[in-house]
mmCIF file of C-alpha atoms in Angstrom:
data_model
loop_
_atom_site.group_PDB
_atom_site.id
_atom_site.type_symbol
_atom_site.label_atom_id
_atom_site.label_comp_id
_atom_site.label_asym_id
_atom_site.label_seq_id
_atom_site.Cartn_x
_atom_site.Cartn_y
_atom_site.Cartn_z
ATOM 1 C CA UNK A 748 -30.654 -7.841 -3.020
ATOM 2 C CA UNK A 749 -28.172 -5.239 -1.844
ATOM 3 C CA UNK A 750 -28.640 -6.390 1.786
ATOM 4 C CA UNK A 751 -27.821 -10.015 1.037
ATOM 5 C CA UNK A 752 -25.341 -11.514 3.488
ATOM 6 C CA UNK A 753 -22.156 -12.672 1.733
ATOM 7 C CA UNK A 754 -19.965 -15.522 2.964
ATOM 8 C CA UNK A 755 -16.424 -14.128 2.743
ATOM 9 C CA UNK A 756 -14.678 -17.392 3.663
ATOM 10 C CA UNK A 757 -14.457 -18.441 0.019
ATOM 11 C CA UNK A 758 -12.793 -15.165 -0.970
ATOM 12 C CA UNK A 759 -9.776 -15.267 1.339
ATOM 13 C CA UNK A 760 -7.420 -17.012 -1.108
ATOM 14 C CA UNK A 761 -7.174 -17.280 -4.879
ATOM 15 C CA UNK A 762 -5.378 -19.080 -7.659
ATOM 16 C CA UNK A 763 -5.812 -17.087 -10.889
ATOM 17 C CA UNK A 764 -7.463 -13.670 -11.144
ATOM 18 C CA UNK A 765 -10.060 -14.858 -13.653
ATOM 19 C CA UNK A 766 -11.178 -17.758 -11.460
ATOM 20 C CA UNK A 767 -11.298 -15.493 -8.457
ATOM 21 C CA UNK A 768 -13.527 -12.933 -10.201
ATOM 22 C CA UNK A 769 -15.826 -15.745 -11.312
ATOM 23 C CA UNK A 770 -16.001 -16.974 -7.716
ATOM 24 C CA UNK A 771 -16.672 -13.420 -6.595
ATOM 25 C CA UNK A 772 -19.643 -13.074 -8.928
ATOM 26 C CA UNK A 773 -21.034 -16.430 -7.802
ATOM 27 C CA UNK A 774 -20.654 -15.657 -4.108
ATOM 28 C CA UNK A 775 -22.370 -12.278 -4.442
ATOM 29 C CA UNK A 776 -25.068 -13.616 -6.745
ATOM 30 C CA UNK A 777 -23.970 -11.187 -9.472
ATOM 31 C CA UNK A 778 -24.896 -8.316 -7.133
ATOM 32 C CA UNK A 779 -21.464 -6.754 -6.659
ATOM 33 C CA UNK A 780 -22.816 -4.084 -4.317
ATOM 34 C CA UNK A 781 -22.432 -6.698 -1.576
ATOM 35 C CA UNK A 782 -18.690 -6.923 -2.125
ATOM 36 C CA UNK A 783 -17.936 -4.171 0.383
ATOM 37 C CA UNK A 784 -18.746 -6.603 3.195
ATOM 38 C CA UNK A 785 -15.686 -8.614 2.152
ATOM 39 C CA UNK A 786 -13.363 -5.717 1.375
ATOM 40 C CA UNK A 787 -10.471 -6.898 3.555
ATOM 41 C CA UNK A 788 -10.601 -10.457 2.196
ATOM 42 C CA UNK A 789 -10.931 -9.433 -1.470
ATOM 43 C CA UNK A 790 -8.212 -6.768 -1.390
ATOM 44 C CA UNK A 791 -5.847 -9.081 0.452
ATOM 45 C CA UNK A 792 -6.461 -11.933 -2.019
ATOM 46 C CA UNK A 793 -5.825 -9.785 -5.102
ATOM 47 C CA UNK A 794 -3.144 -7.337 -3.972
ATOM 48 C CA UNK A 795 -1.875 -9.134 -0.902
ATOM 49 C CA UNK A 796 -0.479 -7.697 2.311
ATOM 50 C CA UNK A 797 3.138 -8.080 1.340
ATOM 51 C CA UNK A 798 5.544 -10.945 1.883
ATOM 52 C CA UNK A 799 8.241 -10.278 4.504
ATOM 53 C CA UNK A 800 10.529 -12.955 3.067
ATOM 54 C CA UNK A 801 10.485 -11.180 -0.318
ATOM 55 C CA UNK A 802 9.929 -7.479 0.295
ATOM 56 C CA UNK A 803 10.350 -7.130 4.046
ATOM 57 C CA UNK A 804 12.519 -4.353 5.459
ATOM 58 C CA UNK A 805 15.380 -6.705 6.286
ATOM 59 C CA UNK A 806 15.331 -8.290 2.839
ATOM 60 C CA UNK A 807 15.454 -4.907 1.105
ATOM 61 C CA UNK A 808 18.371 -3.883 3.319
ATOM 62 C CA UNK A 809 20.131 -7.082 2.241
ATOM 63 C CA UNK A 810 19.533 -6.411 -1.467
ATOM 64 C CA UNK A 811 20.761 -2.827 -1.251
ATOM 65 C CA UNK A 812 23.774 -3.696 0.907
ATOM 66 C CA UNK A 813 24.773 -6.470 -1.507
ATOM 67 C CA UNK A 814 24.813 -4.050 -4.437
ATOM 68 C CA UNK A 815 26.614 -1.262 -2.575
ATOM 69 C CA UNK A 816 29.224 -3.582 -1.087
ATOM 70 C CA UNK A 817 29.882 -5.323 -4.407
ATOM 71 C CA UNK A 818 30.270 -1.995 -6.211
ATOM 72 C CA UNK A 819 32.536 -0.419 -3.565
ATOM 73 C CA UNK A 820 34.833 -3.441 -3.266
ATOM 74 C CA UNK A 821 35.156 -3.957 -7.023
ATOM 75 C CA UNK A 822 35.712 -0.261 -7.762
ATOM 76 C CA UNK A 823 38.251 0.080 -4.945
ATOM 77 C CA UNK A 824 40.202 -2.926 -6.142
ATOM 78 C CA UNK A 825 40.015 -1.741 -9.764
ATOM 79 C CA UNK A 826 41.444 1.661 -8.796
ATOM 80 C CA UNK A 827 44.117 0.155 -6.555
ATOM 81 C CA UNK A 828 45.290 -2.127 -9.367
ATOM 82 C CA UNK A 829 45.906 0.965 -11.499
ATOM 83 C CA UNK A 830 47.968 2.809 -8.887
ATOM 84 C CA UNK A 831 51.746 2.740 -8.616
ATOM 85 C CA UNK A 832 53.125 0.050 -6.352
ATOM 86 C CA UNK A 833 53.895 0.887 -2.726
ATOM 87 C CA UNK A 834 53.651 -0.963 0.569
ATOM 88 C CA UNK A 835 50.461 0.847 1.526
ATOM 89 C CA UNK A 836 48.842 0.295 -1.869
ATOM 90 C CA UNK A 837 49.797 -3.379 -1.775
ATOM 91 C CA UNK A 838 48.269 -3.694 1.680
ATOM 92 C CA UNK A 839 45.002 -2.064 0.659
ATOM 93 C CA UNK A 840 44.945 -4.129 -2.531
ATOM 94 C CA UNK A 841 45.312 -7.316 -0.511
ATOM 95 C CA UNK A 842 42.436 -6.267 1.773
ATOM 96 C CA UNK A 843 40.165 -5.399 -1.172
ATOM 97 C CA UNK A 844 41.052 -8.623 -3.009
ATOM 98 C CA UNK A 845 40.285 -10.797 0.009
ATOM 99 C CA UNK A 846 37.084 -8.841 0.559
ATOM 100 C CA UNK A 847 36.011 -9.308 -3.073
ATOM 101 C CA UNK A 848 36.676 -13.027 -2.942
ATOM 102 C CA UNK A 849 34.727 -13.456 0.287
ATOM 103 C CA UNK A 850 31.935 -11.234 -1.022
ATOM 104 C CA UNK A 851 31.497 -13.306 -4.158
ATOM 105 C CA UNK A 852 31.272 -16.538 -2.181
ATOM 106 C CA UNK A 853 28.557 -15.023 0.033
ATOM 107 C CA UNK A 854 26.710 -13.244 -2.796
ATOM 108 C CA UNK A 855 26.626 -16.190 -5.188
ATOM 109 C CA UNK A 856 24.746 -18.437 -2.762
ATOM 110 C CA UNK A 857 22.531 -15.578 -1.585
ATOM 111 C CA UNK A 858 21.613 -14.982 -5.227
ATOM 112 C CA UNK A 859 21.139 -18.707 -5.835
ATOM 113 C CA UNK A 860 18.655 -18.969 -2.960
ATOM 114 C CA UNK A 861 16.787 -15.839 -4.112
ATOM 115 C CA UNK A 862 16.490 -17.128 -7.699
ATOM 116 C CA UNK A 863 15.308 -20.548 -6.558
ATOM 117 C CA UNK A 864 12.724 -19.056 -4.184
ATOM 118 C CA UNK A 865 11.548 -16.667 -6.930
ATOM 119 C CA UNK A 866 10.942 -19.560 -9.312
ATOM 120 C CA UNK A 867 8.932 -21.499 -6.727
ATOM 121 C CA UNK A 868 6.706 -18.524 -5.895
ATOM 122 C CA UNK A 869 6.235 -17.386 -9.501
ATOM 123 C CA UNK A 870 5.457 -20.891 -10.786
ATOM 124 C CA UNK A 871 2.719 -21.230 -8.171
ATOM 125 C CA UNK A 872 1.306 -17.889 -9.270
ATOM 126 C CA UNK A 873 1.720 -18.216 -13.053
ATOM 127 C CA UNK A 874 0.237 -21.701 -13.282
ATOM 128 C CA UNK A 875 -2.703 -20.943 -11.021
ATOM 129 C CA UNK A 876 -1.589 -23.251 -8.208
ATOM 130 C CA UNK A 877 -1.713 -20.675 -5.414
ATOM 131 C CA UNK A 878 -1.290 -16.930 -5.060
ATOM 132 C CA UNK A 879 -0.775 -17.022 -1.305
ATOM 133 C CA UNK A 880 1.813 -14.408 -0.359
ATOM 134 C CA UNK A 881 2.052 -13.236 -3.981
ATOM 135 C CA UNK A 882 -0.136 -10.225 -4.632
ATOM 136 C CA UNK A 883 0.262 -8.192 -7.792
ATOM 137 C CA UNK A 884 2.862 -5.832 -6.308
ATOM 138 C CA UNK A 885 4.806 -8.660 -4.666
ATOM 139 C CA UNK A 886 5.087 -10.488 -8.002
ATOM 140 C CA UNK A 887 6.522 -7.376 -9.649
ATOM 141 C CA UNK A 888 8.926 -6.903 -6.742
ATOM 142 C CA UNK A 889 10.066 -10.510 -7.224
ATOM 143 C CA UNK A 890 10.962 -9.763 -10.855
ATOM 144 C CA UNK A 891 13.040 -6.755 -9.776
ATOM 145 C CA UNK A 892 14.785 -8.708 -7.014
ATOM 146 C CA UNK A 893 15.739 -11.492 -9.404
ATOM 147 C CA UNK A 894 17.597 -8.980 -11.579
ATOM 148 C CA UNK A 895 18.974 -6.893 -8.710
ATOM 149 C CA UNK A 896 20.759 -9.794 -7.011
ATOM 150 C CA UNK A 897 22.511 -10.760 -10.262
ATOM 151 C CA UNK A 898 24.185 -7.381 -10.762
ATOM 152 C CA UNK A 899 26.940 -7.479 -8.069
ATOM 153 C CA UNK A 900 28.208 -10.789 -9.440
ATOM 154 C CA UNK A 901 28.936 -9.214 -12.827
ATOM 155 C CA UNK A 902 31.963 -7.220 -11.669
ATOM 156 C CA UNK A 903 34.121 -10.201 -10.791
ATOM 157 C CA UNK A 904 32.778 -12.328 -13.617
ATOM 158 C CA UNK A 905 33.754 -9.834 -16.309
ATOM 159 C CA UNK A 906 36.858 -8.460 -14.628
ATOM 160 C CA UNK A 907 38.521 -11.673 -13.448
ATOM 161 C CA UNK A 908 41.873 -9.909 -13.247
ATOM 162 C CA UNK A 909 40.662 -8.131 -10.123
ATOM 163 C CA UNK A 910 41.174 -11.242 -8.017
ATOM 164 C CA UNK A 911 44.397 -12.404 -9.673
ATOM 165 C CA UNK A 912 47.702 -11.893 -7.920
ATOM 166 C CA UNK A 913 50.609 -10.064 -9.482
ATOM 167 C CA UNK A 914 52.044 -12.013 -12.377
ATOM 168 C CA UNK A 915 55.455 -12.191 -10.736
ATOM 169 C CA UNK A 916 53.950 -13.787 -7.627
ATOM 170 C CA UNK A 917 51.885 -16.238 -9.640
ATOM 171 C CA UNK A 918 54.876 -17.478 -11.620
ATOM 172 C CA UNK A 919 56.655 -18.389 -8.388
ATOM 173 C CA UNK A 920 54.112 -21.059 -7.532
ATOM 174 C CA UNK A 921 52.453 -23.034 -10.331
ATOM 175 C CA UNK A 922 50.145 -24.777 -7.869
ATOM 176 C CA UNK A 923 48.740 -21.462 -6.700
ATOM 177 C CA UNK A 924 48.183 -20.419 -10.289
ATOM 178 C CA UNK A 925 46.393 -23.672 -11.069
ATOM 179 C CA UNK A 926 44.244 -23.245 -7.949
ATOM 180 C CA UNK A 927 43.283 -19.724 -9.020
ATOM 181 C CA UNK A 928 42.305 -20.893 -12.498
ATOM 182 C CA UNK A 929 40.216 -23.728 -11.032
ATOM 183 C CA UNK A 930 38.506 -21.347 -8.614
ATOM 184 C CA UNK A 931 37.689 -18.938 -11.447
ATOM 185 C CA UNK A 932 36.135 -21.818 -13.411
ATOM 186 C CA UNK A 933 34.025 -22.651 -10.359
ATOM 187 C CA UNK A 934 32.890 -19.019 -10.129
ATOM 188 C CA UNK A 935 31.912 -19.129 -13.804
ATOM 189 C CA UNK A 936 29.866 -22.291 -13.327
ATOM 190 C CA UNK A 937 28.053 -20.962 -10.261
ATOM 191 C CA UNK A 938 27.315 -17.676 -12.016
ATOM 192 C CA UNK A 939 25.874 -19.442 -15.071
ATOM 193 C CA UNK A 940 23.684 -21.587 -12.802
ATOM 194 C CA UNK A 941 22.293 -18.445 -11.146
ATOM 195 C CA UNK A 942 21.733 -16.867 -14.546
ATOM 196 C CA UNK A 943 19.855 -19.933 -15.790
ATOM 197 C CA UNK A 944 17.609 -19.736 -12.741
ATOM 198 C CA UNK A 945 16.982 -16.024 -13.374
ATOM 199 C CA UNK A 946 15.651 -16.775 -16.867
ATOM 200 C CA UNK A 947 12.254 -17.909 -15.561
ATOM 201 C CA UNK A 948 11.511 -14.693 -13.595
ATOM 202 C CA UNK A 949 12.513 -12.772 -16.728
ATOM 203 C CA UNK A 950 10.152 -14.820 -18.913
ATOM 204 C CA UNK A 951 7.415 -14.433 -16.301
ATOM 205 C CA UNK A 952 7.831 -10.656 -16.523
ATOM 206 C CA UNK A 953 7.750 -10.695 -20.333
ATOM 207 C CA UNK A 954 4.633 -12.871 -20.516
ATOM 208 C CA UNK A 955 2.787 -10.808 -17.917
ATOM 209 C CA UNK A 956 3.787 -7.526 -19.584
ATOM 210 C CA UNK A 957 3.047 -8.260 -23.225
ATOM 211 C CA UNK A 958 0.794 -11.302 -22.899
ATOM 212 C CA UNK A 959 -3.018 -11.297 -23.041
ATOM 213 C CA UNK A 960 -4.954 -9.781 -20.151
ATOM 214 C CA UNK A 961 -5.974 -12.305 -17.479
ATOM 215 C CA UNK A 962 -9.395 -10.609 -17.336
ATOM 216 C CA UNK A 963 -11.986 -11.512 -19.985
ATOM 217 C CA UNK A 964 -14.957 -9.463 -21.147
ATOM 218 C CA UNK A 965 -17.333 -11.079 -18.661
ATOM 219 C CA UNK A 966 -15.222 -9.993 -15.687
ATOM 220 C CA UNK A 967 -14.343 -6.420 -16.642
ATOM 221 C CA UNK A 968 -17.182 -4.911 -14.598
ATOM 222 C CA UNK A 969 -16.288 -6.959 -11.527
ATOM 223 C CA UNK A 970 -12.639 -5.989 -11.890
ATOM 224 C CA UNK A 971 -13.468 -2.278 -12.136
ATOM 225 C CA UNK A 972 -15.622 -2.447 -9.008
ATOM 226 C CA UNK A 973 -12.897 -4.316 -7.092
ATOM 227 C CA UNK A 974 -10.230 -1.811 -8.147
ATOM 228 C CA UNK A 975 -12.382 1.128 -7.088
ATOM 229 C CA UNK A 976 -13.080 -0.471 -3.724
ATOM 230 C CA UNK A 977 -9.521 -1.540 -2.895
ATOM 231 C CA UNK A 978 -7.419 1.175 -4.468
ATOM 232 C CA UNK A 979 -9.788 4.127 -4.194
ATOM 233 C CA UNK A 980 -7.735 7.222 -3.413
ATOM 234 C CA UNK A 981 -4.452 5.303 -3.167
ATOM 235 C CA UNK A 982 -1.790 6.819 -5.410
ATOM 236 C CA UNK A 983 -1.122 4.136 -7.999
ATOM 237 C CA UNK A 984 2.070 3.997 -10.054
ATOM 238 C CA UNK A 985 1.509 6.272 -13.021
ATOM 239 C CA UNK A 986 1.653 5.043 -16.600
ATOM 240 C CA UNK A 987 5.075 6.680 -16.897
ATOM 241 C CA UNK A 988 6.352 4.933 -13.773
ATOM 242 C CA UNK A 989 5.007 1.590 -14.957
ATOM 243 C CA UNK A 990 6.560 2.064 -18.394
ATOM 244 C CA UNK A 991 9.940 3.035 -16.896
ATOM 245 C CA UNK A 992 9.799 0.018 -14.590
ATOM 246 C CA UNK A 993 9.113 -2.346 -17.484
ATOM 247 C CA UNK A 994 11.739 -0.798 -19.781
ATOM 248 C CA UNK A 995 14.575 -0.793 -17.249
ATOM 249 C CA UNK A 996 13.630 -4.260 -16.011
ATOM 250 C CA UNK A 997 13.554 -5.822 -19.467
ATOM 251 C CA UNK A 998 16.653 -3.968 -20.674
ATOM 252 C CA UNK A 999 18.564 -4.819 -17.503
ATOM 253 C CA UNK A 1000 17.765 -8.526 -17.735
ATOM 254 C CA UNK A 1001 18.538 -8.482 -21.465
ATOM 255 C CA UNK A 1002 21.914 -6.843 -20.788
ATOM 256 C CA UNK A 1003 22.856 -9.477 -18.210
ATOM 257 C CA UNK A 1004 21.740 -12.289 -20.508
ATOM 258 C CA UNK A 1005 23.618 -10.809 -23.459
ATOM 259 C CA UNK A 1006 26.823 -10.611 -21.423
ATOM 260 C CA UNK A 1007 26.454 -14.221 -20.305
ATOM 261 C CA UNK A 1008 25.725 -15.521 -23.804
ATOM 262 C CA UNK A 1009 28.689 -13.636 -25.282
ATOM 263 C CA UNK A 1010 30.999 -15.029 -22.633
ATOM 264 C CA UNK A 1011 29.719 -18.571 -23.190
ATOM 265 C CA UNK A 1012 30.295 -18.191 -26.929
ATOM 266 C CA UNK A 1013 33.754 -16.777 -26.221
ATOM 267 C CA UNK A 1014 34.741 -19.773 -24.084
ATOM 268 C CA UNK A 1015 33.312 -22.192 -26.653
ATOM 269 C CA UNK A 1016 35.342 -20.586 -29.444
ATOM 270 C CA UNK A 1017 38.373 -20.482 -27.195
ATOM 271 C CA UNK A 1018 38.251 -24.242 -26.796
ATOM 272 C CA UNK A 1019 37.741 -24.902 -30.505
ATOM 273 C CA UNK A 1020 39.795 -22.088 -32.071
ATOM 274 C CA UNK A 1021 42.312 -20.852 -29.474
ATOM 275 C CA UNK A 1022 44.433 -19.040 -32.080
ATOM 276 C CA UNK A 1023 41.635 -16.881 -33.470
ATOM 277 C CA UNK A 1024 42.519 -13.211 -34.022
ATOM 278 C CA UNK A 1025 39.104 -12.170 -32.715
ATOM 279 C CA UNK A 1026 39.626 -14.111 -29.517
ATOM 280 C CA UNK A 1027 43.029 -12.510 -29.013
ATOM 281 C CA UNK A 1028 41.498 -9.057 -29.415
ATOM 282 C CA UNK A 1029 38.673 -9.791 -26.948
ATOM 283 C CA UNK A 1030 41.083 -11.342 -24.481
ATOM 284 C CA UNK A 1031 43.429 -8.348 -24.617
ATOM 285 C CA UNK A 1032 40.810 -5.591 -24.603
ATOM 286 C CA UNK A 1033 37.954 -7.035 -22.552
ATOM 287 C CA UNK A 1034 39.026 -10.001 -20.450
ATOM 288 C CA UNK A 1035 42.581 -9.310 -19.371
ATOM 289 C CA UNK A 1036 43.682 -11.487 -16.484
ATOM 290 C CA UNK A 1037 46.386 -10.507 -14.036
ATOM 291 C CA UNK A 1038 46.904 -7.017 -15.464
ATOM 292 C CA UNK A 1039 46.096 -3.505 -14.327
ATOM 293 C CA UNK A 1040 43.946 -2.408 -17.287
ATOM 294 C CA UNK A 1041 40.331 -3.320 -17.919
ATOM 295 C CA UNK A 1042 39.324 -0.733 -20.562
ATOM 296 C CA UNK A 1043 35.996 -2.072 -21.780
ATOM 297 C CA UNK A 1044 35.008 -3.944 -18.651
ATOM 298 C CA UNK A 1045 35.235 -0.708 -16.655
ATOM 299 C CA UNK A 1046 31.996 0.411 -18.310
ATOM 300 C CA UNK A 1047 30.275 -2.010 -15.936
ATOM 301 C CA UNK A 1048 30.871 0.563 -13.198
ATOM 302 C CA UNK A 1049 28.545 2.897 -15.093
ATOM 303 C CA UNK A 1050 25.920 0.499 -16.434
ATOM 304 C CA UNK A 1051 25.338 -1.803 -13.456
ATOM 305 C CA UNK A 1052 24.747 0.940 -10.844
ATOM 306 C CA UNK A 1053 22.178 2.588 -13.129
ATOM 307 C CA UNK A 1054 20.302 -0.693 -13.539
ATOM 308 C CA UNK A 1055 20.588 -1.356 -9.811
ATOM 309 C CA UNK A 1056 19.210 2.069 -8.843
ATOM 310 C CA UNK A 1057 16.200 1.640 -11.127
ATOM 311 C CA UNK A 1058 15.402 -1.758 -9.614
ATOM 312 C CA UNK A 1059 15.762 -0.466 -6.057
ATOM 313 C CA UNK A 1060 13.435 2.419 -6.916
ATOM 314 C CA UNK A 1061 10.963 -0.080 -8.412
ATOM 315 C CA UNK A 1062 10.982 -2.183 -5.248
ATOM 316 C CA UNK A 1063 10.517 0.805 -2.936
ATOM 317 C CA UNK A 1064 7.751 2.336 -5.082
ATOM 318 C CA UNK A 1065 5.790 -0.921 -5.302
ATOM 319 C CA UNK A 1066 6.285 -1.544 -1.602
ATOM 320 C CA UNK A 1067 4.883 1.905 -0.857
ATOM 321 C CA UNK A 1068 1.886 1.163 -3.059
ATOM 322 C CA UNK A 1069 1.430 -2.183 -1.321
ATOM 323 C CA UNK A 1070 1.474 -0.558 2.115
ATOM 324 C CA UNK A 1071 -1.105 2.037 1.092
ATOM 325 C CA UNK A 1072 -3.494 -0.631 -0.201
ATOM 326 C CA UNK A 1073 -3.069 -2.641 3.004
ATOM 327 C CA UNK A 1074 -3.870 0.413 5.106
ATOM 328 C CA UNK A 1075 -6.847 1.388 2.940
ATOM 329 C CA UNK A 1076 -8.340 -2.110 3.137
ATOM 330 C CA UNK A 1077 -7.577 -2.414 6.861
ATOM 331 C CA UNK A 1078 -5.198 -5.328 6.347
ATOM 332 C CA UNK A 1079 -1.982 -5.895 8.244
ATOM 333 C CA UNK A 1080 1.164 -4.821 6.379
ATOM 334 C CA UNK A 1081 3.309 -7.945 6.642
ATOM 335 C CA UNK A 1082 6.362 -6.305 5.060
ATOM 336 C CA UNK A 1083 6.984 -4.384 8.279
ATOM 337 C CA UNK A 1084 7.276 -7.579 10.302
ATOM 338 C CA UNK A 1085 10.764 -8.956 10.930
ATOM 339 C CA UNK A 1086 11.114 -12.665 10.230
ATOM 340 C CA UNK A 1087 13.894 -15.248 10.349
ATOM 341 C CA UNK A 1088 14.767 -14.745 6.666
ATOM 342 C CA UNK A 1089 15.099 -10.990 7.051
ATOM 343 C CA UNK A 1090 17.552 -11.280 9.937
ATOM 344 C CA UNK A 1091 19.616 -13.749 7.897
ATOM 345 C CA UNK A 1092 19.582 -11.422 4.858
ATOM 346 C CA UNK A 1093 20.911 -8.469 6.843
ATOM 347 C CA UNK A 1094 23.805 -10.450 8.312
ATOM 348 C CA UNK A 1095 24.830 -12.644 5.377
ATOM 349 C CA UNK A 1096 27.572 -10.231 4.268
ATOM 350 C CA UNK A 1097 29.056 -9.608 7.714
ATOM 351 C CA UNK A 1098 31.804 -12.206 6.982
ATOM 352 C CA UNK A 1099 33.025 -9.917 4.187
ATOM 353 C CA UNK A 1100 33.681 -7.091 6.634
ATOM 354 C CA UNK A 1101 35.271 -9.530 9.067
ATOM 355 C CA UNK A 1102 37.558 -10.843 6.313
ATOM 356 C CA UNK A 1103 38.644 -7.313 5.381
ATOM 357 C CA UNK A 1104 39.448 -6.453 8.990
ATOM 358 C CA UNK A 1105 41.299 -9.722 9.506
ATOM 359 C CA UNK A 1106 43.390 -9.192 6.383
ATOM 360 C CA UNK A 1107 44.286 -5.631 7.396
ATOM 361 C CA UNK A 1108 45.275 -6.373 10.992
ATOM 362 C CA UNK A 1109 46.569 -9.951 10.824
ATOM 363 C CA UNK A 1110 48.233 -10.297 7.411
#
């Protein structure tokens, strides 16, 4: 029985893990010693070979650059707003403000496309439609990416005064002030849309983390044999690493959602009870517009980078694990291949640098 020839063509793709293990037992005639003949196909179907449009080198560069650029621009502008006025400070402030505005316009649609693509891929995986291009590690990377791309948008959303002009300048032109208010409302709407899209990847993470195991009692033996064959001596993420990944991922997404919900409640109360003492306090201490002080909002410069670093570490660690499995199972590591999407991701924020240079030299 151990020398039985196994047809590996039916093991190349999968929908759900449970169905795949059932298929595996049927194909091998319950003699799982024959599974080694299909090692490449089985390991690729369950753990994948990466997805260059999700976790490729160019995409990861884009995610990291988005977070670094958003942090540097927002922090620079925040510090410049607190400095004494001078011609040089005003010039640098103008450059940083234009850069922040251009960055947000690029980042918001980059984030929108990432969230939309994440939903499409995760829905196919979660509902057993198709797991093509979505191995176990790639799915976890998708959760981290969904959160990571939301973080740079938080600075401008919760420190709107960063992009406001000096009050004296605003008062000189009521049309400019009205245009700024309208643009800020548009930013709020776009941000909320991205947040709503990010809810599904968050729920997908929660369900997969605390939900029932996709492997039933009849498939435990098959699963253990497959894990031993595919992972073998590969260094898996430890229990501590997995726990840290889950904790920071859930807490990070919860923090973003809490901030959004509070702001939505704030705007709802503002429309219904504009004279509320509580609203005045929040407006003065947390959401000042057109001023130099952002006392509570400045804590974002501490919280968001920490969340961002943990998600970047998660992506890199899972990508390393993915590469090791691909090498061990003699599959091609697709994450190392450069594709159209990766080139676009690495250049999407170039207009921000161009805008900063243009503002410095031409205005």
